[in-house]
GROMACS .gro file of C-alpha atoms in nm:
model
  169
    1UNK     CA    1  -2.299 -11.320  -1.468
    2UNK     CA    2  -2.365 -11.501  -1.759
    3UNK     CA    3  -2.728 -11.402  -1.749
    4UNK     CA    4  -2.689 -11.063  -1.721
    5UNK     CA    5  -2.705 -10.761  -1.432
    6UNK     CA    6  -2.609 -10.910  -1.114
    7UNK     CA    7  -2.769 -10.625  -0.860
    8UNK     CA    8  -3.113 -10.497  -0.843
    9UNK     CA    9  -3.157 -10.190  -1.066
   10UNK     CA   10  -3.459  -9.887  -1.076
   11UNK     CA   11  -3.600 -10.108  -1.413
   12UNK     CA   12  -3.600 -10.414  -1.185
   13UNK     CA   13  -3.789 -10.210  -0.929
   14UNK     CA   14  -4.032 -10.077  -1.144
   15UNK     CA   15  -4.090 -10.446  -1.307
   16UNK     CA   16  -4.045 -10.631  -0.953
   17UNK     CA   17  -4.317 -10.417  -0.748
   18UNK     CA   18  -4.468 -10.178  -0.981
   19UNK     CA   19  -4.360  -9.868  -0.854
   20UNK     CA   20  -4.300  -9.548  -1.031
   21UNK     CA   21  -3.947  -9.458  -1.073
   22UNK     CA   22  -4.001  -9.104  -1.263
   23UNK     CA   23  -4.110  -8.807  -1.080
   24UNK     CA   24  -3.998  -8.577  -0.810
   25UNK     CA   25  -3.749  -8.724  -0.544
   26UNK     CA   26  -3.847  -8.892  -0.196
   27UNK     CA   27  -3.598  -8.651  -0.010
   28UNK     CA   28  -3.564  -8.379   0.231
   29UNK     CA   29  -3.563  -8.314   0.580
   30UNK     CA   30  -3.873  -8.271   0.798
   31UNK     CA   31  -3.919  -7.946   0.893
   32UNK     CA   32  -4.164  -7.788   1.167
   33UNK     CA   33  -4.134  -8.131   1.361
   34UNK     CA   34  -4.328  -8.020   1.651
   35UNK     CA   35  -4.658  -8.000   1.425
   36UNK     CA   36  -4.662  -8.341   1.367
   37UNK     CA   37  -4.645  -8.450   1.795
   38UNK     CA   38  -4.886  -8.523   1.986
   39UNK     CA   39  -4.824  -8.443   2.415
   40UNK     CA   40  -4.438  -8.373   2.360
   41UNK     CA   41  -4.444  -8.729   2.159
   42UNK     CA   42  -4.472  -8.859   1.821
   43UNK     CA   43  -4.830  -9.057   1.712
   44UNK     CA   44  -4.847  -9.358   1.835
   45UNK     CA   45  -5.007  -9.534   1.449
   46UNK     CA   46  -5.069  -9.882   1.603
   47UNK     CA   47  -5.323  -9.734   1.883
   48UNK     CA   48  -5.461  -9.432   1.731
   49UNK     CA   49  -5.563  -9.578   1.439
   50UNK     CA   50  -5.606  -9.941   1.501
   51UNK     CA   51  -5.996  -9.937   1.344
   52UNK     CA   52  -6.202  -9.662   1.152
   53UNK     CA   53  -6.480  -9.484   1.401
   54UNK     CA   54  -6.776  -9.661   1.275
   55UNK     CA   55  -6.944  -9.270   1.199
   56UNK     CA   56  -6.616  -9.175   1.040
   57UNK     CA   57  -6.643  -8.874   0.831
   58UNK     CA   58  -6.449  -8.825   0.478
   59UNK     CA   59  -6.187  -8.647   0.647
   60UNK     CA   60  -6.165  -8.920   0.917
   61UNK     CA   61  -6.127  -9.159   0.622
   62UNK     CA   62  -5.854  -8.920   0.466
   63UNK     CA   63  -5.669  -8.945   0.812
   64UNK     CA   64  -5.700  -9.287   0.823
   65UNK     CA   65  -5.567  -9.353   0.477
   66UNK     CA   66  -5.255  -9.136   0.515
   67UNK     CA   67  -5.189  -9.318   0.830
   68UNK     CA   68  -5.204  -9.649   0.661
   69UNK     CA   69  -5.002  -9.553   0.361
   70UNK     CA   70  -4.739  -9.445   0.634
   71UNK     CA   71  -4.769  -9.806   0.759
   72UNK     CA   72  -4.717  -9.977   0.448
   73UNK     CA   73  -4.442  -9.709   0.351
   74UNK     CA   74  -4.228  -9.747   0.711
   75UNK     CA   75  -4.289 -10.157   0.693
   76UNK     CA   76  -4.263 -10.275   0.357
   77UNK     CA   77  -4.069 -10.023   0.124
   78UNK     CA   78  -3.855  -9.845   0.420
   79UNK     CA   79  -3.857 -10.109   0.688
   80UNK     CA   80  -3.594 -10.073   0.970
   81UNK     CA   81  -3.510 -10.396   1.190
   82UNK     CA   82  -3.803 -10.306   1.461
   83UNK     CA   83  -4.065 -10.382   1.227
   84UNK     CA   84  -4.337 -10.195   1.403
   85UNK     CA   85  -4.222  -9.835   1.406
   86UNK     CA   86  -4.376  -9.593   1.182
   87UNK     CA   87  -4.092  -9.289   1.070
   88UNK     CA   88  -4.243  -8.980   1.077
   89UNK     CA   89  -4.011  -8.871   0.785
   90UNK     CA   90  -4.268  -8.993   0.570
   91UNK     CA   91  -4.567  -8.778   0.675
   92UNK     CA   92  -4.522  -8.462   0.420
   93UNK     CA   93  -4.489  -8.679   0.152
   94UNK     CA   94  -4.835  -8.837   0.266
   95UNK     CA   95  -5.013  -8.521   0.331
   96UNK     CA   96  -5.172  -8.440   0.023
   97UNK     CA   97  -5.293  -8.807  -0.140
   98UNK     CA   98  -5.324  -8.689  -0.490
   99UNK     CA   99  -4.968  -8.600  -0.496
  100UNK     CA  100  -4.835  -8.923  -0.412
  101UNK     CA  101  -4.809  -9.033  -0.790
  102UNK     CA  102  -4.620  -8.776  -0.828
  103UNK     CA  103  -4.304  -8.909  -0.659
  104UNK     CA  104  -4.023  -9.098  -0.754
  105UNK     CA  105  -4.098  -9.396  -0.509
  106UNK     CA  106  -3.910  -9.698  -0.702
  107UNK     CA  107  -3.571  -9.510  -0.641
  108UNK     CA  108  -3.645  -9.439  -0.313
  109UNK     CA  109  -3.708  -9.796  -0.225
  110UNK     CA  110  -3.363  -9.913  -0.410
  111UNK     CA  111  -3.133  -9.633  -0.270
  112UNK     CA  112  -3.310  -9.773   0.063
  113UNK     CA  113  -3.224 -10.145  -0.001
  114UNK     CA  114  -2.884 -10.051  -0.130
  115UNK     CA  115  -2.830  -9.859   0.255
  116UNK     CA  116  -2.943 -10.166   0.413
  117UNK     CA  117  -2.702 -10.392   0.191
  118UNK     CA  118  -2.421 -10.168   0.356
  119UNK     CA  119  -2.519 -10.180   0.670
  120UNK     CA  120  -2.551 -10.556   0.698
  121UNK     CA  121  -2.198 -10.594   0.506
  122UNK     CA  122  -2.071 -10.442   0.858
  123UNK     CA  123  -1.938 -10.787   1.040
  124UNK     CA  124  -2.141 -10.628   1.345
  125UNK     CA  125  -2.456 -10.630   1.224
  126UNK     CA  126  -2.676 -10.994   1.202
  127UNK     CA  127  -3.020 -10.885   1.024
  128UNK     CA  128  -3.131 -10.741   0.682
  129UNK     CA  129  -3.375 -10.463   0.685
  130UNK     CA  130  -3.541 -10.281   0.384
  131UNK     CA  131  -3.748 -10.382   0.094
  132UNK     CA  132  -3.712 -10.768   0.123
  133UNK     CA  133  -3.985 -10.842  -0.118
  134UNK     CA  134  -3.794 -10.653  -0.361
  135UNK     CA  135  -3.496 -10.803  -0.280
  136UNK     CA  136  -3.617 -11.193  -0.288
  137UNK     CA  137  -3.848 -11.146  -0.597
  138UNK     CA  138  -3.543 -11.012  -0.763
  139UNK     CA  139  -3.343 -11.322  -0.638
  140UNK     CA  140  -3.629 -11.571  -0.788
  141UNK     CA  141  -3.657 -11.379  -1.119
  142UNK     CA  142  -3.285 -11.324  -1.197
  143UNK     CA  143  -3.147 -11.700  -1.010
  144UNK     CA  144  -3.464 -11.962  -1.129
  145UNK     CA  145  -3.300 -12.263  -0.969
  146UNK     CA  146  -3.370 -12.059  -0.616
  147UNK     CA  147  -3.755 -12.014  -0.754
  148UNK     CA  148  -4.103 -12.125  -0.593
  149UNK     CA  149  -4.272 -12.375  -0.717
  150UNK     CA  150  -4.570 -12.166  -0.903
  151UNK     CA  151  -4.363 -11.833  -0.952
  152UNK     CA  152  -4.328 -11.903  -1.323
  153UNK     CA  153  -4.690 -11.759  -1.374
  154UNK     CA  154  -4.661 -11.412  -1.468
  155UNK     CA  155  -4.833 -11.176  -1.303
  156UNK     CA  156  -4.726 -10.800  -1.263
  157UNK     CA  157  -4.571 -10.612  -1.058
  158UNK     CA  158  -4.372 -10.940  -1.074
  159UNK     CA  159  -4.355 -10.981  -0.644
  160UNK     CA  160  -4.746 -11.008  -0.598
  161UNK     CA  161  -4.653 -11.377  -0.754
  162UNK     CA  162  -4.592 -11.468  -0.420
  163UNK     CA  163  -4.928 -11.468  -0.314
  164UNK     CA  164  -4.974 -11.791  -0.589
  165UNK     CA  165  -4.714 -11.971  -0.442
  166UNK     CA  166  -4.723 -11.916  -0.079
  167UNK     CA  167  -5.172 -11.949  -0.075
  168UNK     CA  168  -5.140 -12.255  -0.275
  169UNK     CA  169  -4.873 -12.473  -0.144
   0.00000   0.00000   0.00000
């Protein structure tokens, strides 16, 4: 293109939504799986932890937060096409919360988008799935005849920009 790059690259992730994309890699395959069931079935997220106890303890809280990470991790970086399922895949990477700097994130998220790009090239397959923010603030930033009206304010990472034009049109 005559502007440049015409896909969405790690720098582009790491401007676009702020994540790290240094550090140790999002990968592996969960082991012990029976740990992390509950009656012979995964956790059910959306009930059990619908709204902190009111007398919640610190390690209640610490529950709480992992399980919300894992909500924002399975919905808006790694989102299949149900929308409301949380992948347990995520959980050891959630366990300890001072580690979580420590990973690699921002490639994550791309390989992810790039495996949803292929999937939805197949002529059987009718929805996108994956990081969409990603993907449209990328669109806006690199095509500005496709951009929002207000998305020319910088603000970084360079998606929460939506929030300017979508809260004040």
């Amino acid at each position: 293109m005559p502007f440049g790059e015409c896909t969405v690259t790690l720098q582009g992730v790491a401007f676009q939504l702020g994540l790290p994309v240094d550090g140790e890699a999002v990968s592996g395959c969960l082991g012990e799986f029976e740990k992390y069931m509950e009656g012979g079935r995964p956790a059910w997220f959306h009930e059990r932890f619908r709204m902190l106890p009111p007398d919640a303890t610190e390690e209640t809280v610490r529950i709480y937060t992992r399980a919300y990470i894992m909500m924002l991790l399975s919905t808006q970086l790694f989102g299949d096409k149900s929308a409301n399922r949380v992948h347990i895949r995520w959980l050891p990477f959630v366990a300890n919360l001072n580690d979580m700097g420590r990973y690699s994130w921002g490639s994550a998220a791309l390989a992810w988008l790039y495996r949803c790009m292929c999937r939805v090239a197949n002529r059987n397959v009718t929805n996108l799935a994956g990081p969409l923010q990603l993907l449209q603030s990328w669109i806006f930033w690199r095509f500005p005849s496709l951009r929002l009206s207000g998305f020319e304010v910088f603000s970084f990472p360079l998606a929460s920009r939506y929030r300017l034009c979508f809260f004040n049109a």
